């Protein structure tokens, strides 16, 4: 895109944000790639690369977790529990700033990396959960990220005082999304008048159905993603370069 055209379109995006009543963001793995967390579904992402002979889809499946929790925790030691080594990207930072200004009303994210909260965003809905909280599969006792992370980093498979296996509140493959959260999400998508999709190719359902719901109820859709998405034809504005757009907001 020629730079004047891009500048004009970014101007339009700013205008849309300023005049919106209830702007929301919907984010995916692409925005965390900028932070050094590899995009699960990107071309060079770990998603496509077996890790110790297992696909990430397998490692993140409930069946595999129950059978071999040590496999998940060894993988997660590398990708989830060393959060201090990853820093929010310009996208996380810009979205946090828009919320601080009262323009952005909330973020729905497919990411499990907690980087929005680290960037200072307050109203973050994690549709695939995260490791910010854990539960014992036997007694239901809760443990925080801060309690569990050092144990995982010490190569421990965390167990509860009752002896039960501890599982992060991530929605694994084979598990359903949190119904209450999903219901709330669909209701809010019907109310939003501006939805910015950032770093998601909108292929993982049912989470990816949320932007379509917003479109159905008349919201303006803005998509920022380096790959084509399923909803490109509905976008009022369509950008490719995340860093370029969000560094100018
Ligand atoms: Zn327990």
CSV table of C-alpha atoms and ligand atoms in Angstrom, one decimal:
chain,number,residue,atom,x,y,z
A,1,UNK,CA,0.0,0.0,0.0
A,2,UNK,CA,1.4,3.4,-0.9
A,3,UNK,CA,2.3,5.4,2.2
A,4,UNK,CA,-0.2,8.3,1.6
A,5,UNK,CA,-3.0,5.8,1.2
A,6,UNK,CA,-1.9,4.1,4.4
A,7,UNK,CA,-1.7,7.4,6.2
A,8,UNK,CA,-5.2,8.2,5.0
A,9,UNK,CA,-6.6,4.9,6.1
A,10,UNK,CA,-5.0,5.1,9.6
A,11,UNK,CA,-6.6,8.6,9.8
A,12,UNK,CA,-10.0,6.9,9.1
A,13,UNK,CA,-9.3,4.3,11.7
A,14,UNK,CA,-8.6,7.1,14.3
A,15,UNK,CA,-11.8,8.8,13.3
A,16,UNK,CA,-13.8,5.6,13.7
A,17,UNK,CA,-12.3,5.1,17.2
A,18,UNK,CA,-13.0,8.7,18.2
A,19,UNK,CA,-16.6,8.5,17.1
A,20,UNK,CA,-17.3,5.0,18.4
A,21,UNK,CA,-19.7,4.4,21.3
A,22,UNK,CA,-18.5,0.9,22.3
A,23,UNK,CA,-15.3,-0.1,20.6
A,24,UNK,CA,-13.9,-3.6,21.2
A,25,UNK,CA,-10.8,-5.5,20.1
A,26,UNK,CA,-10.5,-9.1,19.2
A,27,UNK,CA,-6.9,-10.4,19.2
A,28,UNK,CA,-5.1,-13.6,18.3
A,29,UNK,CA,-1.6,-15.1,18.2
A,30,UNK,CA,-0.3,-12.7,15.6
A,31,UNK,CA,0.1,-9.9,18.1
A,32,UNK,CA,2.2,-12.0,20.4
A,33,UNK,CA,4.5,-13.0,17.6
A,34,UNK,CA,5.8,-9.4,17.8
A,35,UNK,CA,6.6,-10.1,21.5
A,36,UNK,CA,8.7,-13.1,20.7
A,37,UNK,CA,6.0,-15.7,21.4
A,38,UNK,CA,5.9,-17.7,18.2
A,39,UNK,CA,2.6,-17.6,16.3
A,40,UNK,CA,1.0,-21.1,16.7
A,41,UNK,CA,-0.5,-20.8,13.3
A,42,UNK,CA,2.1,-18.7,11.5
A,43,UNK,CA,4.2,-20.1,8.7
A,44,UNK,CA,7.2,-20.5,11.0
A,45,UNK,CA,5.2,-21.1,14.1
A,46,UNK,CA,5.7,-23.9,16.6
A,47,UNK,CA,2.2,-25.0,15.9
A,48,UNK,CA,3.3,-26.7,12.7
A,49,UNK,CA,6.5,-28.1,14.2
A,50,UNK,CA,6.4,-31.2,16.3
A,51,UNK,CA,7.9,-30.6,19.7
A,52,UNK,CA,9.8,-33.6,21.0
A,53,UNK,CA,7.9,-35.6,18.4
A,54,UNK,CA,4.4,-34.3,19.4
A,55,UNK,CA,2.3,-31.7,17.6
A,56,UNK,CA,1.3,-28.8,19.8
A,57,UNK,CA,-2.3,-29.7,19.1
A,58,UNK,CA,-1.6,-33.0,20.7
A,59,UNK,CA,0.2,-31.5,23.6
A,60,UNK,CA,-2.7,-29.1,24.2
A,61,UNK,CA,-5.3,-31.8,24.0
A,62,UNK,CA,-7.1,-32.8,27.2
A,63,UNK,CA,-6.5,-36.5,26.5
A,64,UNK,CA,-2.8,-36.0,26.2
A,65,UNK,CA,-2.7,-33.8,29.3
A,66,UNK,CA,-4.5,-36.4,31.4
A,67,UNK,CA,-2.2,-39.2,30.2
A,68,UNK,CA,1.1,-37.3,30.1
A,69,UNK,CA,0.9,-34.1,32.1
A,70,UNK,CA,4.7,-34.0,32.2
A,71,UNK,CA,4.7,-33.5,28.4
A,72,UNK,CA,2.5,-30.5,28.7
A,73,UNK,CA,4.4,-28.9,31.5
A,74,UNK,CA,7.8,-29.5,29.8
A,75,UNK,CA,6.4,-27.7,26.7
A,76,UNK,CA,4.7,-25.0,28.8
A,77,UNK,CA,8.0,-24.4,30.7
A,78,UNK,CA,9.3,-23.1,27.4
A,79,UNK,CA,6.3,-21.3,26.1
A,80,UNK,CA,4.0,-20.2,29.0
A,81,UNK,CA,5.7,-20.1,32.4
A,82,UNK,CA,8.6,-17.8,31.4
A,83,UNK,CA,6.3,-14.8,30.9
A,84,UNK,CA,8.9,-12.4,32.4
A,85,UNK,CA,11.1,-13.0,29.3
A,86,UNK,CA,8.3,-11.8,26.9
A,87,UNK,CA,7.3,-8.2,26.7
A,88,UNK,CA,4.0,-6.7,25.4
A,89,UNK,CA,4.2,-5.6,21.8
A,90,UNK,CA,3.3,-2.2,20.4
A,91,UNK,CA,-0.2,-3.7,19.7
A,92,UNK,CA,-0.7,-4.7,23.4
A,93,UNK,CA,0.6,-1.2,24.5
A,94,UNK,CA,-1.6,0.7,22.0
A,95,UNK,CA,-4.7,-1.2,23.0
A,96,UNK,CA,-4.0,-0.6,26.7
A,97,UNK,CA,-3.6,3.1,26.0
A,98,UNK,CA,-6.9,3.3,24.1
A,99,UNK,CA,-8.7,1.7,27.0
A,100,UNK,CA,-7.0,4.2,29.4
A,101,UNK,CA,-8.4,7.0,27.3
A,102,UNK,CA,-11.9,5.5,27.6
A,103,UNK,CA,-12.1,4.8,23.8
A,104,UNK,CA,-11.7,1.0,23.9
A,105,UNK,CA,-14.2,-0.7,26.1
A,106,UNK,CA,-12.6,-4.2,26.2
A,107,UNK,CA,-10.5,-6.9,24.6
A,108,UNK,CA,-11.5,-10.4,23.7
A,109,UNK,CA,-8.4,-12.5,23.1
A,110,UNK,CA,-7.7,-16.0,21.8
A,111,UNK,CA,-4.3,-15.8,23.4
A,112,UNK,CA,-3.3,-17.6,26.5
A,113,UNK,CA,-0.2,-15.6,27.2
A,114,UNK,CA,-1.6,-12.9,29.6
A,115,UNK,CA,0.3,-10.1,27.7
A,116,UNK,CA,-2.7,-7.8,27.5
A,117,UNK,CA,-2.8,-7.6,31.3
A,118,UNK,CA,1.0,-7.1,31.4
A,119,UNK,CA,0.5,-4.2,29.1
A,120,UNK,CA,-2.0,-2.6,31.5
A,121,UNK,CA,-5.3,-3.6,29.9
A,122,UNK,CA,-8.0,-4.0,32.5
A,123,UNK,CA,-11.0,-5.5,30.8
A,124,UNK,CA,-9.6,-8.6,29.1
A,125,UNK,CA,-11.7,-11.6,28.3
A,126,UNK,CA,-9.6,-14.7,27.5
A,127,UNK,CA,-11.9,-16.9,25.4
A,128,UNK,CA,-9.3,-19.8,25.5
A,129,UNK,CA,-8.4,-19.2,29.1
A,130,UNK,CA,-4.9,-18.7,30.4
A,131,UNK,CA,-2.5,-19.9,33.1
A,132,UNK,CA,-3.3,-17.0,35.3
A,133,UNK,CA,-5.3,-19.4,37.4
A,134,UNK,CA,-5.1,-23.2,37.9
A,135,UNK,CA,-7.4,-25.8,39.4
A,136,UNK,CA,-6.8,-29.1,41.1
A,137,UNK,CA,-8.6,-31.8,39.1
A,138,UNK,CA,-9.5,-33.7,42.2
A,139,UNK,CA,-10.6,-31.2,44.9
A,140,UNK,CA,-10.9,-28.0,42.8
A,141,UNK,CA,-8.4,-26.0,44.9
A,142,UNK,CA,-7.2,-22.8,43.0
A,143,UNK,CA,-3.6,-21.9,42.5
A,144,UNK,CA,-2.3,-18.7,40.8
A,145,UNK,CA,0.3,-18.4,38.1
A,146,UNK,CA,2.8,-17.0,40.7
A,147,UNK,CA,2.4,-20.2,42.8
A,148,UNK,CA,2.7,-22.6,39.9
A,149,UNK,CA,5.3,-21.0,37.6
A,150,UNK,CA,8.4,-21.6,39.9
A,151,UNK,CA,7.4,-25.2,40.3
A,152,UNK,CA,7.1,-25.8,36.6
A,153,UNK,CA,10.4,-24.0,36.0
A,154,UNK,CA,11.9,-26.5,38.5
A,155,UNK,CA,10.7,-29.3,36.3
A,156,UNK,CA,7.9,-30.3,38.7
A,157,UNK,CA,4.5,-31.5,37.5
A,158,UNK,CA,2.4,-29.5,39.9
A,159,UNK,CA,0.2,-31.5,42.2
A,160,UNK,CA,-2.2,-30.2,44.9
A,161,UNK,CA,-1.8,-30.9,48.6
A,162,UNK,CA,-4.6,-33.5,48.1
A,163,UNK,CA,-2.4,-35.3,45.6
A,164,UNK,CA,-4.6,-34.3,42.6
A,165,UNK,CA,-3.1,-33.1,39.3
A,166,UNK,CA,-3.1,-29.3,38.8
A,167,UNK,CA,-4.3,-28.0,35.5
A,168,UNK,CA,-4.1,-24.4,34.2
A,169,UNK,CA,-7.4,-22.8,33.2
A,170,UNK,CA,-6.5,-23.0,29.5
A,171,UNK,CA,-9.2,-24.4,27.3
A,172,UNK,CA,-7.5,-27.5,25.9
A,173,UNK,CA,-8.5,-29.1,22.6
A,174,UNK,CA,-11.3,-31.4,23.5
A,175,UNK,CA,-12.7,-29.0,26.1
A,176,UNK,CA,-15.6,-26.6,25.6
A,177,UNK,CA,-15.2,-22.9,25.9
A,178,UNK,CA,-16.5,-21.3,29.1
A,179,UNK,CA,-20.2,-21.0,28.3
A,180,UNK,CA,-20.9,-18.1,30.5
A,181,UNK,CA,-18.0,-16.1,29.0
A,182,UNK,CA,-19.1,-17.0,25.5
A,183,UNK,CA,-22.7,-15.9,26.1
A,184,UNK,CA,-21.5,-12.6,27.5
A,185,UNK,CA,-19.2,-12.3,24.5
A,186,UNK,CA,-21.9,-12.8,21.9
A,187,UNK,CA,-24.1,-10.3,23.7
A,188,UNK,CA,-21.4,-7.7,23.7
A,189,UNK,CA,-20.6,-8.3,20.0
A,190,UNK,CA,-24.3,-7.4,19.3
A,191,UNK,CA,-23.8,-4.1,21.1
A,192,UNK,CA,-20.4,-3.0,19.7
A,193,UNK,CA,-20.3,-0.5,16.9
A,194,UNK,CA,-16.6,-0.9,16.1
A,195,UNK,CA,-14.6,-4.1,16.3
A,196,UNK,CA,-10.8,-4.2,15.6
A,197,UNK,CA,-9.5,-7.7,14.8
A,198,UNK,CA,-5.7,-7.8,15.3
A,199,UNK,CA,-3.4,-10.8,14.6
A,200,UNK,CA,-6.1,-13.4,14.1
A,201,UNK,CA,-6.9,-15.3,10.8
A,202,UNK,CA,-10.3,-16.1,12.4
A,203,UNK,CA,-10.0,-19.8,11.7
A,204,UNK,CA,-10.5,-21.2,15.3
A,205,UNK,CA,-14.1,-21.8,16.1
A,206,UNK,CA,-16.2,-20.9,18.0
A,207,UNK,CA,-14.1,-18.0,19.1
A,208,UNK,CA,-13.8,-16.7,15.5
A,209,UNK,CA,-17.6,-16.5,15.3
A,210,UNK,CA,-17.6,-13.5,17.6
A,211,UNK,CA,-16.4,-11.0,14.9
A,212,UNK,CA,-19.1,-12.3,12.5
A,213,UNK,CA,-21.7,-11.7,15.2
A,214,UNK,CA,-20.6,-8.1,15.5
A,215,UNK,CA,-20.8,-7.7,11.7
A,216,UNK,CA,-24.3,-9.2,11.7
A,217,UNK,CA,-25.5,-6.6,14.2
A,218,UNK,CA,-24.1,-3.7,12.2
A,219,UNK,CA,-20.7,-3.1,13.7
A,220,UNK,CA,-17.9,-1.6,11.6
A,221,UNK,CA,-15.1,-4.2,11.3
A,222,UNK,CA,-11.4,-3.3,11.0
A,223,UNK,CA,-9.0,-6.2,10.4
A,224,UNK,CA,-5.2,-6.0,10.9
A,225,UNK,CA,-3.6,-9.2,10.0
A,226,UNK,CA,-0.7,-10.3,7.7
A,227,UNK,CA,-2.6,-13.3,6.4
A,228,UNK,CA,-6.0,-13.3,4.7
A,229,UNK,CA,-8.9,-13.9,7.1
A,230,UNK,CA,-12.4,-15.4,6.7
A,231,UNK,CA,-14.0,-12.0,7.2
A,232,UNK,CA,-11.9,-9.8,4.9
A,233,UNK,CA,-14.9,-9.1,2.6
A,234,UNK,CA,-16.8,-7.5,5.6
A,235,UNK,CA,-13.9,-5.2,6.7
A,236,UNK,CA,-14.5,-1.4,6.4
A,237,UNK,CA,-10.7,-1.1,6.7
A,238,UNK,CA,-8.1,-3.8,6.1
A,239,UNK,CA,-4.4,-3.5,7.1
A,240,UNK,CA,-1.6,-6.1,7.0
A,241,UNK,CA,1.2,-4.7,9.1
A,242,UNK,CA,0.3,-4.8,12.8
A,243,UNK,CA,3.4,-2.8,14.0
A,244,UNK,CA,2.9,-0.1,11.4
A,245,UNK,CA,-0.8,0.5,12.3
A,246,UNK,CA,-0.7,0.3,16.1
A,247,UNK,CA,2.5,2.4,16.4
A,248,UNK,CA,0.5,5.3,14.8
A,249,UNK,CA,-2.7,5.0,17.0
B,1,LIG,ZN1,-6.6,-30.9,45.4
